[in-house]
């Protein structure tokens, strides 16, 4: 069952009409002329397969029409397509990420933790660039149809400009990580590792999200989030952030770091739904939810897509099958 909501802005139907537009340039540090490949932002063999049933997982799908507005649902996707993005060429993908692709992950290893977070940033930049292209294309279509003049500023024009700014800021942030990567300054980032005992693996994902009301320099706090089911009995959640922003980041993360009881696990689920748009679920786990929980989770995804909802007291949003 899908959940619907109001159209967030005038440009959104045009945006979704261009939803198949993509970019295929390699975003490795420096300039690379090679085409990007479709790579998993969350490892398929190590993590996504922990959730898969009949070769599929469930992921969040947004849709929009001028008549029905914005809608969201969970739909099935094959593990070969889940969490893929075209952000790096084959050579750079292998060269950069081989320490986490070819070795067991040690959650005390600063290089591996940095690379997990760095992959989030590459994926996020790719998504921001694609979004900017789509919104700009939507605005161009409105001008072509005579809806907007193209010479007088409009809401759709402002939205297209805002998306370009967000993409550029994501690029600037990745450049700071590129420098740390090239210089092997892996402790440029700090990490908070939370181990969650589970009855079965139920969720995986990663992202970079911004805490827009917390300034860091001339930008805002960014937090990398990795949700990694390392086995059926344990999922590891890693929050990463720039070391110089430690005080502000720890304050933001305090609700999930203060203790490890059931209420904090619920809050951790809330952080994941709020901040991790690139999320996949075990199908049978989602199918076991009540209609109330299913609708509550989707509504929370929808609400938090436009504005953080972490201050809400959100019940029945658990994404883990916790040990009893």
PDB file of C-alpha atoms in Angstrom:
ATOM      1  CA  UNK A   1       0.000   0.000   0.000  1.00  0.00           C
ATOM      2  CA  UNK A   2       1.438   3.354  -1.005  1.00  0.00           C
ATOM      3  CA  UNK A   3       1.268   6.559   1.040  1.00  0.00           C
ATOM      4  CA  UNK A   4       0.487   9.850  -0.682  1.00  0.00           C
ATOM      5  CA  UNK A   5       1.137  13.435   0.211  1.00  0.00           C
ATOM      6  CA  UNK A   6       0.896  16.925  -1.278  1.00  0.00           C
ATOM      7  CA  UNK A   7       3.096  17.936  -4.195  1.00  0.00           C
ATOM      8  CA  UNK A   8       6.181  19.532  -2.658  1.00  0.00           C
ATOM      9  CA  UNK A   9       6.688  22.144  -5.372  1.00  0.00           C
ATOM     10  CA  UNK A  10       5.593  23.252  -8.828  1.00  0.00           C
ATOM     11  CA  UNK A  11       8.565  21.675 -10.571  1.00  0.00           C
ATOM     12  CA  UNK A  12       8.119  18.174  -9.184  1.00  0.00           C
ATOM     13  CA  UNK A  13       5.941  16.616 -11.940  1.00  0.00           C
ATOM     14  CA  UNK A  14       8.431  17.849 -14.531  1.00  0.00           C
ATOM     15  CA  UNK A  15      11.245  16.436 -12.407  1.00  0.00           C
ATOM     16  CA  UNK A  16       9.746  12.973 -12.414  1.00  0.00           C
ATOM     17  CA  UNK A  17       9.099  13.102 -16.149  1.00  0.00           C
ATOM     18  CA  UNK A  18      12.906  13.228 -16.456  1.00  0.00           C
ATOM     19  CA  UNK A  19      13.547  10.557 -13.837  1.00  0.00           C
ATOM     20  CA  UNK A  20      15.471   8.316 -16.227  1.00  0.00           C
ATOM     21  CA  UNK A  21      18.143  10.918 -16.868  1.00  0.00           C
ATOM     22  CA  UNK A  22      21.452   9.884 -15.365  1.00  0.00           C
ATOM     23  CA  UNK A  23      25.124  10.765 -15.475  1.00  0.00           C
ATOM     24  CA  UNK A  24      27.915   8.338 -16.204  1.00  0.00           C
ATOM     25  CA  UNK A  25      31.086  10.293 -15.490  1.00  0.00           C
ATOM     26  CA  UNK A  26      33.731   8.975 -13.130  1.00  0.00           C
ATOM     27  CA  UNK A  27      33.825  11.059  -9.942  1.00  0.00           C
ATOM     28  CA  UNK A  28      37.216   9.840  -8.718  1.00  0.00           C
ATOM     29  CA  UNK A  29      39.647  12.483  -7.408  1.00  0.00           C
ATOM     30  CA  UNK A  30      41.132  14.458 -10.275  1.00  0.00           C
ATOM     31  CA  UNK A  31      39.939  14.090 -13.858  1.00  0.00           C
ATOM     32  CA  UNK A  32      39.045  10.702 -15.301  1.00  0.00           C
ATOM     33  CA  UNK A  33      37.725  10.372 -18.874  1.00  0.00           C
ATOM     34  CA  UNK A  34      36.377   6.847 -18.405  1.00  0.00           C
ATOM     35  CA  UNK A  35      32.706   5.983 -18.146  1.00  0.00           C
ATOM     36  CA  UNK A  36      31.312   5.103 -14.758  1.00  0.00           C
ATOM     37  CA  UNK A  37      29.988   1.626 -14.078  1.00  0.00           C
ATOM     38  CA  UNK A  38      26.927   0.643 -12.073  1.00  0.00           C
ATOM     39  CA  UNK A  39      28.392  -0.258  -8.683  1.00  0.00           C
ATOM     40  CA  UNK A  40      26.760  -1.050  -5.364  1.00  0.00           C
ATOM     41  CA  UNK A  41      27.014   1.600  -2.669  1.00  0.00           C
ATOM     42  CA  UNK A  42      26.281  -1.227  -0.199  1.00  0.00           C
ATOM     43  CA  UNK A  43      28.194  -4.422  -0.951  1.00  0.00           C
ATOM     44  CA  UNK A  44      26.005  -7.048  -2.569  1.00  0.00           C
ATOM     45  CA  UNK A  45      27.915 -10.200  -1.654  1.00  0.00           C
ATOM     46  CA  UNK A  46      28.638  -9.252   1.933  1.00  0.00           C
ATOM     47  CA  UNK A  47      25.600  -7.278   3.082  1.00  0.00           C
ATOM     48  CA  UNK A  48      22.671  -7.138   0.649  1.00  0.00           C
ATOM     49  CA  UNK A  49      22.607 -10.917   0.271  1.00  0.00           C
ATOM     50  CA  UNK A  50      22.035 -11.162   4.030  1.00  0.00           C
ATOM     51  CA  UNK A  51      18.584  -9.646   3.404  1.00  0.00           C
ATOM     52  CA  UNK A  52      17.698 -11.146   0.046  1.00  0.00           C
ATOM     53  CA  UNK A  53      14.877 -13.615  -0.502  1.00  0.00           C
ATOM     54  CA  UNK A  54      14.544 -15.196  -3.942  1.00  0.00           C
ATOM     55  CA  UNK A  55      17.233 -12.782  -5.109  1.00  0.00           C
ATOM     56  CA  UNK A  56      15.242  -9.671  -4.173  1.00  0.00           C
ATOM     57  CA  UNK A  57      15.007  -7.007  -1.480  1.00  0.00           C
ATOM     58  CA  UNK A  58      12.540  -4.174  -0.916  1.00  0.00           C
ATOM     59  CA  UNK A  59      13.463  -0.536  -1.384  1.00  0.00           C
ATOM     60  CA  UNK A  60      11.687   2.803  -1.150  1.00  0.00           C
ATOM     61  CA  UNK A  61      10.198   4.222  -4.339  1.00  0.00           C
ATOM     62  CA  UNK A  62       8.983   7.806  -4.753  1.00  0.00           C
ATOM     63  CA  UNK A  63       6.584   8.807  -7.505  1.00  0.00           C
ATOM     64  CA  UNK A  64       4.623  11.918  -8.376  1.00  0.00           C
ATOM     65  CA  UNK A  65       1.890  13.063 -10.714  1.00  0.00           C
ATOM     66  CA  UNK A  66       0.191  16.413 -11.067  1.00  0.00           C
ATOM     67  CA  UNK A  67      -3.164  14.780 -10.265  1.00  0.00           C
ATOM     68  CA  UNK A  68      -2.238  12.566  -7.310  1.00  0.00           C
ATOM     69  CA  UNK A  69       0.723  14.424  -5.848  1.00  0.00           C
ATOM     70  CA  UNK A  70       3.678  12.669  -4.265  1.00  0.00           C
ATOM     71  CA  UNK A  71       3.455   9.005  -3.300  1.00  0.00           C
ATOM     72  CA  UNK A  72       5.824   6.528  -1.704  1.00  0.00           C
ATOM     73  CA  UNK A  73       5.853   2.750  -1.525  1.00  0.00           C
ATOM     74  CA  UNK A  74       8.176  -0.180  -0.963  1.00  0.00           C
ATOM     75  CA  UNK A  75       8.850  -2.221  -4.088  1.00  0.00           C
ATOM     76  CA  UNK A  76      10.875  -5.284  -4.969  1.00  0.00           C
ATOM     77  CA  UNK A  77      14.244  -4.951  -6.678  1.00  0.00           C
ATOM     78  CA  UNK A  78      16.801  -7.579  -7.656  1.00  0.00           C
ATOM     79  CA  UNK A  79      20.023  -7.645  -5.676  1.00  0.00           C
ATOM     80  CA  UNK A  80      22.014  -6.886  -8.824  1.00  0.00           C
ATOM     81  CA  UNK A  81      20.266  -3.508  -9.047  1.00  0.00           C
ATOM     82  CA  UNK A  82      19.832  -2.667  -5.352  1.00  0.00           C
ATOM     83  CA  UNK A  83      21.778   0.427  -4.187  1.00  0.00           C
ATOM     84  CA  UNK A  84      23.625   0.787  -7.494  1.00  0.00           C
ATOM     85  CA  UNK A  85      24.860   4.121  -8.833  1.00  0.00           C
ATOM     86  CA  UNK A  86      27.126   5.174 -11.713  1.00  0.00           C
ATOM     87  CA  UNK A  87      29.763   7.180  -9.866  1.00  0.00           C
ATOM     88  CA  UNK A  88      33.147   5.609 -10.617  1.00  0.00           C
ATOM     89  CA  UNK A  89      34.819   3.800 -13.488  1.00  0.00           C
ATOM     90  CA  UNK A  90      35.787   0.165 -12.994  1.00  0.00           C
ATOM     91  CA  UNK A  91      39.467   0.950 -12.432  1.00  0.00           C
ATOM     92  CA  UNK A  92      38.880   3.619  -9.801  1.00  0.00           C
ATOM     93  CA  UNK A  93      36.135   1.656  -8.068  1.00  0.00           C
ATOM     94  CA  UNK A  94      38.530  -1.257  -7.653  1.00  0.00           C
ATOM     95  CA  UNK A  95      41.578   0.846  -6.772  1.00  0.00           C
ATOM     96  CA  UNK A  96      39.839   2.952  -4.131  1.00  0.00           C
ATOM     97  CA  UNK A  97      37.616   0.381  -2.465  1.00  0.00           C
ATOM     98  CA  UNK A  98      39.634  -2.845  -2.644  1.00  0.00           C
ATOM     99  CA  UNK A  99      40.550  -2.597   1.096  1.00  0.00           C
ATOM    100  CA  UNK A 100      36.846  -3.002   1.950  1.00  0.00           C
ATOM    101  CA  UNK A 101      35.882  -5.216  -0.984  1.00  0.00           C
ATOM    102  CA  UNK A 102      38.657  -7.795  -0.730  1.00  0.00           C
ATOM    103  CA  UNK A 103      39.292  -7.843   3.019  1.00  0.00           C
ATOM    104  CA  UNK A 104      37.103  -8.533   6.019  1.00  0.00           C
ATOM    105  CA  UNK A 105      35.965  -5.268   7.539  1.00  0.00           C
ATOM    106  CA  UNK A 106      37.544  -4.413  10.867  1.00  0.00           C
ATOM    107  CA  UNK A 107      35.423  -1.751  12.531  1.00  0.00           C
ATOM    108  CA  UNK A 108      38.508  -0.521  14.378  1.00  0.00           C
ATOM    109  CA  UNK A 109      40.418   0.080  11.136  1.00  0.00           C
ATOM    110  CA  UNK A 110      40.515   3.797  10.306  1.00  0.00           C
ATOM    111  CA  UNK A 111      41.204   3.233   6.596  1.00  0.00           C
ATOM    112  CA  UNK A 112      38.287   0.864   6.116  1.00  0.00           C
ATOM    113  CA  UNK A 113      35.910   3.082   8.086  1.00  0.00           C
ATOM    114  CA  UNK A 114      37.029   6.090   6.034  1.00  0.00           C
ATOM    115  CA  UNK A 115      36.373   4.199   2.800  1.00  0.00           C
ATOM    116  CA  UNK A 116      32.899   3.157   3.925  1.00  0.00           C
ATOM    117  CA  UNK A 117      32.125   6.821   4.590  1.00  0.00           C
ATOM    118  CA  UNK A 118      33.830   7.986   1.390  1.00  0.00           C
ATOM    119  CA  UNK A 119      31.660   5.683  -0.707  1.00  0.00           C
ATOM    120  CA  UNK A 120      28.616   7.381   0.847  1.00  0.00           C
ATOM    121  CA  UNK A 121      29.967  10.769  -0.250  1.00  0.00           C
ATOM    122  CA  UNK A 122      30.579   9.626  -3.837  1.00  0.00           C
ATOM    123  CA  UNK A 123      27.070   8.182  -4.033  1.00  0.00           C
ATOM    124  CA  UNK A 124      25.589  11.349  -2.503  1.00  0.00           C
ATOM    125  CA  UNK A 125      27.405  13.608  -4.984  1.00  0.00           C
ATOM    126  CA  UNK A 126      26.157  11.468  -7.849  1.00  0.00           C
ATOM    127  CA  UNK A 127      22.579  11.698  -6.564  1.00  0.00           C
ATOM    128  CA  UNK A 128      22.829  15.473  -6.081  1.00  0.00           C
ATOM    129  CA  UNK A 129      24.193  15.941  -9.598  1.00  0.00           C
ATOM    130  CA  UNK A 130      21.465  13.778 -11.124  1.00  0.00           C
ATOM    131  CA  UNK A 131      18.820  15.633  -9.120  1.00  0.00           C
ATOM    132  CA  UNK A 132      20.177  19.007 -10.253  1.00  0.00           C
ATOM    133  CA  UNK A 133      20.095  17.892 -13.900  1.00  0.00           C
ATOM    134  CA  UNK A 134      16.519  16.642 -13.554  1.00  0.00           C
ATOM    135  CA  UNK A 135      15.230  19.747 -11.794  1.00  0.00           C
ATOM    136  CA  UNK A 136      16.972  22.001 -14.295  1.00  0.00           C
ATOM    137  CA  UNK A 137      15.472  19.900 -17.088  1.00  0.00           C
ATOM    138  CA  UNK A 138      12.047  20.219 -15.497  1.00  0.00           C
ATOM    139  CA  UNK A 139      12.413  23.990 -15.375  1.00  0.00           C
ATOM    140  CA  UNK A 140      13.561  24.065 -19.004  1.00  0.00           C
ATOM    141  CA  UNK A 141      10.443  22.096 -19.986  1.00  0.00           C
ATOM    142  CA  UNK A 142       8.251  24.606 -18.136  1.00  0.00           C
ATOM    143  CA  UNK A 143       9.880  27.434 -20.080  1.00  0.00           C
ATOM    144  CA  UNK A 144       9.425  25.531 -23.355  1.00  0.00           C
ATOM    145  CA  UNK A 145       5.713  25.020 -22.567  1.00  0.00           C
ATOM    146  CA  UNK A 146       5.277  28.693 -21.672  1.00  0.00           C
ATOM    147  CA  UNK A 147       4.524  27.982 -18.003  1.00  0.00           C
ATOM    148  CA  UNK A 148       7.542  30.064 -16.964  1.00  0.00           C
ATOM    149  CA  UNK A 149       8.985  32.925 -18.986  1.00  0.00           C
ATOM    150  CA  UNK A 150      12.645  32.037 -18.574  1.00  0.00           C
ATOM    151  CA  UNK A 151      13.498  35.703 -18.104  1.00  0.00           C
ATOM    152  CA  UNK A 152      11.548  36.502 -14.942  1.00  0.00           C
ATOM    153  CA  UNK A 153      12.547  34.650 -11.739  1.00  0.00           C
ATOM    154  CA  UNK A 154       9.945  32.092 -10.664  1.00  0.00           C
ATOM    155  CA  UNK A 155       9.573  29.453  -7.965  1.00  0.00           C
ATOM    156  CA  UNK A 156      10.632  26.720 -10.395  1.00  0.00           C
ATOM    157  CA  UNK A 157      13.684  28.780 -11.420  1.00  0.00           C
ATOM    158  CA  UNK A 158      14.631  29.219  -7.768  1.00  0.00           C
ATOM    159  CA  UNK A 159      14.264  25.487  -7.125  1.00  0.00           C
ATOM    160  CA  UNK A 160      16.512  24.658 -10.084  1.00  0.00           C
ATOM    161  CA  UNK A 161      19.130  27.092  -8.800  1.00  0.00           C
ATOM    162  CA  UNK A 162      18.912  25.647  -5.291  1.00  0.00           C
ATOM    163  CA  UNK A 163      19.520  22.133  -6.604  1.00  0.00           C
ATOM    164  CA  UNK A 164      22.612  23.324  -8.476  1.00  0.00           C
ATOM    165  CA  UNK A 165      23.910  24.936  -5.283  1.00  0.00           C
ATOM    166  CA  UNK A 166      23.322  21.724  -3.300  1.00  0.00           C
ATOM    167  CA  UNK A 167      25.166  19.691  -5.928  1.00  0.00           C
ATOM    168  CA  UNK A 168      28.088  22.111  -5.857  1.00  0.00           C
ATOM    169  CA  UNK A 169      28.255  21.999  -2.059  1.00  0.00           C
ATOM    170  CA  UNK A 170      28.258  18.184  -2.189  1.00  0.00           C
ATOM    171  CA  UNK A 171      31.121  18.433  -4.684  1.00  0.00           C
ATOM    172  CA  UNK A 172      33.074  20.799  -2.426  1.00  0.00           C
ATOM    173  CA  UNK A 173      32.607  18.474   0.536  1.00  0.00           C
ATOM    174  CA  UNK A 174      33.767  15.464  -1.459  1.00  0.00           C
ATOM    175  CA  UNK A 175      36.858  17.440  -2.505  1.00  0.00           C
ATOM    176  CA  UNK A 176      37.860  17.751   1.164  1.00  0.00           C
ATOM    177  CA  UNK A 177      37.528  13.978   1.469  1.00  0.00           C
ATOM    178  CA  UNK A 178      39.474  13.507  -1.782  1.00  0.00           C
ATOM    179  CA  UNK A 179      42.399  15.395  -0.261  1.00  0.00           C
ATOM    180  CA  UNK A 180      42.304  13.248   2.870  1.00  0.00           C
ATOM    181  CA  UNK A 181      42.113  10.090   0.737  1.00  0.00           C
ATOM    182  CA  UNK A 182      45.049  11.080  -1.467  1.00  0.00           C
ATOM    183  CA  UNK A 183      47.159  11.957   1.582  1.00  0.00           C
ATOM    184  CA  UNK A 184      45.989   8.867   3.488  1.00  0.00           C
ATOM    185  CA  UNK A 185      44.740  11.021   6.356  1.00  0.00           C
ATOM    186  CA  UNK A 186      42.093   8.502   7.275  1.00  0.00           C
ATOM    187  CA  UNK A 187      41.601   9.943  10.757  1.00  0.00           C
ATOM    188  CA  UNK A 188      40.200  13.073   9.106  1.00  0.00           C
ATOM    189  CA  UNK A 189      36.888  11.384   9.911  1.00  0.00           C
ATOM    190  CA  UNK A 190      35.728  10.066  13.247  1.00  0.00           C
ATOM    191  CA  UNK A 191      33.294   7.196  13.616  1.00  0.00           C
ATOM    192  CA  UNK A 192      30.706   5.948  16.093  1.00  0.00           C
ATOM    193  CA  UNK A 193      30.131   2.212  15.754  1.00  0.00           C
ATOM    194  CA  UNK A 194      26.936   0.687  17.150  1.00  0.00           C
ATOM    195  CA  UNK A 195      26.477  -3.085  17.185  1.00  0.00           C
ATOM    196  CA  UNK A 196      22.878  -4.288  17.171  1.00  0.00           C
ATOM    197  CA  UNK A 197      22.170  -7.949  18.087  1.00  0.00           C
ATOM    198  CA  UNK A 198      19.356  -9.243  15.877  1.00  0.00           C
ATOM    199  CA  UNK A 199      17.224 -12.312  15.311  1.00  0.00           C
ATOM    200  CA  UNK A 200      17.773 -11.924  11.576  1.00  0.00           C
ATOM    201  CA  UNK A 201      19.188  -9.361   9.160  1.00  0.00           C
ATOM    202  CA  UNK A 202      16.456  -6.926   8.136  1.00  0.00           C
ATOM    203  CA  UNK A 203      17.924  -3.647   6.838  1.00  0.00           C
ATOM    204  CA  UNK A 204      20.950  -2.229   5.025  1.00  0.00           C
ATOM    205  CA  UNK A 205      21.812   1.126   3.531  1.00  0.00           C
ATOM    206  CA  UNK A 206      24.069   4.133   3.460  1.00  0.00           C
ATOM    207  CA  UNK A 207      23.953   7.868   2.877  1.00  0.00           C
ATOM    208  CA  UNK A 208      25.335  11.255   3.799  1.00  0.00           C
ATOM    209  CA  UNK A 209      22.800  13.553   5.397  1.00  0.00           C
ATOM    210  CA  UNK A 210      23.096  17.159   6.513  1.00  0.00           C
ATOM    211  CA  UNK A 211      22.011  18.595   9.845  1.00  0.00           C
ATOM    212  CA  UNK A 212      20.865  21.903   8.429  1.00  0.00           C
ATOM    213  CA  UNK A 213      20.502  23.771  11.716  1.00  0.00           C
ATOM    214  CA  UNK A 214      24.082  22.965  12.822  1.00  0.00           C
ATOM    215  CA  UNK A 215      26.746  25.072  11.138  1.00  0.00           C
ATOM    216  CA  UNK A 216      30.279  23.807  10.566  1.00  0.00           C
ATOM    217  CA  UNK A 217      32.466  26.521   9.070  1.00  0.00           C
ATOM    218  CA  UNK A 218      30.625  28.068   6.130  1.00  0.00           C
ATOM    219  CA  UNK A 219      28.449  24.991   5.623  1.00  0.00           C
ATOM    220  CA  UNK A 220      26.563  22.621   7.907  1.00  0.00           C
ATOM    221  CA  UNK A 221      27.193  19.385   9.751  1.00  0.00           C
ATOM    222  CA  UNK A 222      27.279  16.326   7.523  1.00  0.00           C
ATOM    223  CA  UNK A 223      26.923  12.812   8.895  1.00  0.00           C
ATOM    224  CA  UNK A 224      27.732   9.633   6.971  1.00  0.00           C
ATOM    225  CA  UNK A 225      25.557   6.643   7.822  1.00  0.00           C
ATOM    226  CA  UNK A 226      26.273   2.989   7.044  1.00  0.00           C
ATOM    227  CA  UNK A 227      23.866   0.217   8.072  1.00  0.00           C
ATOM    228  CA  UNK A 228      25.624  -3.099   7.529  1.00  0.00           C
ATOM    229  CA  UNK A 229      24.149  -6.520   8.402  1.00  0.00           C
ATOM    230  CA  UNK A 230      27.361  -8.485   8.914  1.00  0.00           C
ATOM    231  CA  UNK A 231      25.427 -11.653   9.795  1.00  0.00           C
ATOM    232  CA  UNK A 232      21.907 -12.788  10.600  1.00  0.00           C
ATOM    233  CA  UNK A 233      22.630 -12.159  14.281  1.00  0.00           C
ATOM    234  CA  UNK A 234      24.309  -8.745  14.129  1.00  0.00           C
ATOM    235  CA  UNK A 235      23.961  -5.473  12.244  1.00  0.00           C
ATOM    236  CA  UNK A 236      26.607  -2.770  12.566  1.00  0.00           C
ATOM    237  CA  UNK A 237      25.597   0.885  12.250  1.00  0.00           C
ATOM    238  CA  UNK A 238      28.398   3.394  11.669  1.00  0.00           C
ATOM    239  CA  UNK A 239      28.003   7.163  11.939  1.00  0.00           C
ATOM    240  CA  UNK A 240      30.965   9.126  10.544  1.00  0.00           C
ATOM    241  CA  UNK A 241      31.769  12.835  10.600  1.00  0.00           C
ATOM    242  CA  UNK A 242      34.654  15.261  10.178  1.00  0.00           C
ATOM    243  CA  UNK A 243      36.882  15.150  13.252  1.00  0.00           C
ATOM    244  CA  UNK A 244      36.853  18.945  13.626  1.00  0.00           C
ATOM    245  CA  UNK A 245      33.056  18.790  14.023  1.00  0.00           C
ATOM    246  CA  UNK A 246      33.175  16.151  16.768  1.00  0.00           C
ATOM    247  CA  UNK A 247      31.489  18.191  19.492  1.00  0.00           C
ATOM    248  CA  UNK A 248      28.520  19.137  17.333  1.00  0.00           C
ATOM    249  CA  UNK A 249      28.239  15.672  15.809  1.00  0.00           C
ATOM    250  CA  UNK A 250      28.248  13.942  19.188  1.00  0.00           C
ATOM    251  CA  UNK A 251      25.528  16.293  20.407  1.00  0.00           C
ATOM    252  CA  UNK A 252      23.427  15.417  17.353  1.00  0.00           C
ATOM    253  CA  UNK A 253      24.011  11.684  17.859  1.00  0.00           C
ATOM    254  CA  UNK A 254      23.509  11.692  21.637  1.00  0.00           C
ATOM    255  CA  UNK A 255      20.017  10.109  21.447  1.00  0.00           C
ATOM    256  CA  UNK A 256      21.471   6.926  19.903  1.00  0.00           C
ATOM    257  CA  UNK A 257      24.811   6.862  21.720  1.00  0.00           C
ATOM    258  CA  UNK A 258      23.716   7.429  25.310  1.00  0.00           C
ATOM    259  CA  UNK A 259      22.693   3.830  25.991  1.00  0.00           C
ATOM    260  CA  UNK A 260      21.642   0.653  24.203  1.00  0.00           C
ATOM    261  CA  UNK A 261      18.201  -0.206  25.511  1.00  0.00           C
ATOM    262  CA  UNK A 262      15.080  -0.832  23.471  1.00  0.00           C
ATOM    263  CA  UNK A 263      14.024   2.822  23.304  1.00  0.00           C
ATOM    264  CA  UNK A 264      17.390   3.818  21.880  1.00  0.00           C
ATOM    265  CA  UNK A 265      17.148   1.072  19.280  1.00  0.00           C
ATOM    266  CA  UNK A 266      13.824   2.596  18.253  1.00  0.00           C
ATOM    267  CA  UNK A 267      15.523   5.997  18.052  1.00  0.00           C
ATOM    268  CA  UNK A 268      18.281   4.422  15.955  1.00  0.00           C
ATOM    269  CA  UNK A 269      15.621   3.126  13.562  1.00  0.00           C
ATOM    270  CA  UNK A 270      14.242   6.646  13.387  1.00  0.00           C
ATOM    271  CA  UNK A 271      17.688   8.034  12.514  1.00  0.00           C
ATOM    272  CA  UNK A 272      18.026   5.424   9.756  1.00  0.00           C
ATOM    273  CA  UNK A 273      14.639   6.175   8.199  1.00  0.00           C
ATOM    274  CA  UNK A 274      15.202   9.923   8.523  1.00  0.00           C
ATOM    275  CA  UNK A 275      18.748  10.068   7.200  1.00  0.00           C
ATOM    276  CA  UNK A 276      19.211   7.046   4.967  1.00  0.00           C
ATOM    277  CA  UNK A 277      17.326   7.374   1.706  1.00  0.00           C
ATOM    278  CA  UNK A 278      19.328   4.536   0.160  1.00  0.00           C
ATOM    279  CA  UNK A 279      17.780   1.749   2.247  1.00  0.00           C
ATOM    280  CA  UNK A 280      16.837  -1.861   1.482  1.00  0.00           C
ATOM    281  CA  UNK A 281      14.807  -4.309   3.579  1.00  0.00           C
ATOM    282  CA  UNK A 282      14.260  -8.052   3.934  1.00  0.00           C
ATOM    283  CA  UNK A 283      10.923  -8.717   2.162  1.00  0.00           C
ATOM    284  CA  UNK A 284       9.451 -11.146   4.717  1.00  0.00           C
ATOM    285  CA  UNK A 285      10.261  -8.750   7.557  1.00  0.00           C
ATOM    286  CA  UNK A 286       8.331  -5.936   5.894  1.00  0.00           C
ATOM    287  CA  UNK A 287       5.468  -8.304   5.038  1.00  0.00           C
ATOM    288  CA  UNK A 288       5.213  -9.200   8.722  1.00  0.00           C
ATOM    289  CA  UNK A 289       4.430  -5.590   9.658  1.00  0.00           C
ATOM    290  CA  UNK A 290       0.912  -4.603  10.595  1.00  0.00           C
ATOM    291  CA  UNK A 291      -0.876  -2.166   8.287  1.00  0.00           C
ATOM    292  CA  UNK A 292      -0.420   0.472  10.968  1.00  0.00           C
ATOM    293  CA  UNK A 293       3.348   0.024  11.088  1.00  0.00           C
ATOM    294  CA  UNK A 294       3.682  -0.211   7.303  1.00  0.00           C
ATOM    295  CA  UNK A 295       1.818   3.068   6.866  1.00  0.00           C
ATOM    296  CA  UNK A 296       3.694   4.718   9.751  1.00  0.00           C
ATOM    297  CA  UNK A 297       7.095   3.850   8.264  1.00  0.00           C
ATOM    298  CA  UNK A 298       6.153   5.059   4.787  1.00  0.00           C
ATOM    299  CA  UNK A 299       4.610   8.245   6.130  1.00  0.00           C
ATOM    300  CA  UNK A 300       7.759   8.929   8.123  1.00  0.00           C
ATOM    301  CA  UNK A 301       9.894   8.372   5.010  1.00  0.00           C
ATOM    302  CA  UNK A 302       7.653  10.791   3.113  1.00  0.00           C
ATOM    303  CA  UNK A 303       7.616  13.466   5.820  1.00  0.00           C
ATOM    304  CA  UNK A 304      11.355  13.311   6.450  1.00  0.00           C
ATOM    305  CA  UNK A 305      12.183  13.487   2.734  1.00  0.00           C
ATOM    306  CA  UNK A 306      11.599  17.245   2.890  1.00  0.00           C
ATOM    307  CA  UNK A 307      12.300  18.130   6.500  1.00  0.00           C
ATOM    308  CA  UNK A 308      14.079  16.225   9.299  1.00  0.00           C
ATOM    309  CA  UNK A 309      11.650  14.654  11.754  1.00  0.00           C
ATOM    310  CA  UNK A 310      14.052  13.534  14.503  1.00  0.00           C
ATOM    311  CA  UNK A 311      12.363  15.699  17.143  1.00  0.00           C
ATOM    312  CA  UNK A 312       9.151  13.724  16.707  1.00  0.00           C
ATOM    313  CA  UNK A 313       8.302  10.943  19.093  1.00  0.00           C
ATOM    314  CA  UNK A 314       7.895   8.217  16.507  1.00  0.00           C
ATOM    315  CA  UNK A 315       6.537   4.887  17.662  1.00  0.00           C
ATOM    316  CA  UNK A 316       6.345   1.635  15.720  1.00  0.00           C
ATOM    317  CA  UNK A 317       9.236   2.491  13.381  1.00  0.00           C
ATOM    318  CA  UNK A 318      11.609  -0.318  14.336  1.00  0.00           C
ATOM    319  CA  UNK A 319      13.659  -1.601  11.402  1.00  0.00           C
ATOM    320  CA  UNK A 320      15.494  -4.313  13.361  1.00  0.00           C
ATOM    321  CA  UNK A 321      14.325  -7.771  14.399  1.00  0.00           C
ATOM    322  CA  UNK A 322      15.750  -7.376  17.885  1.00  0.00           C
ATOM    323  CA  UNK A 323      16.724 -10.201  20.185  1.00  0.00           C
ATOM    324  CA  UNK A 324      14.238 -10.678  23.006  1.00  0.00           C
TER     325      UNK A 324
END
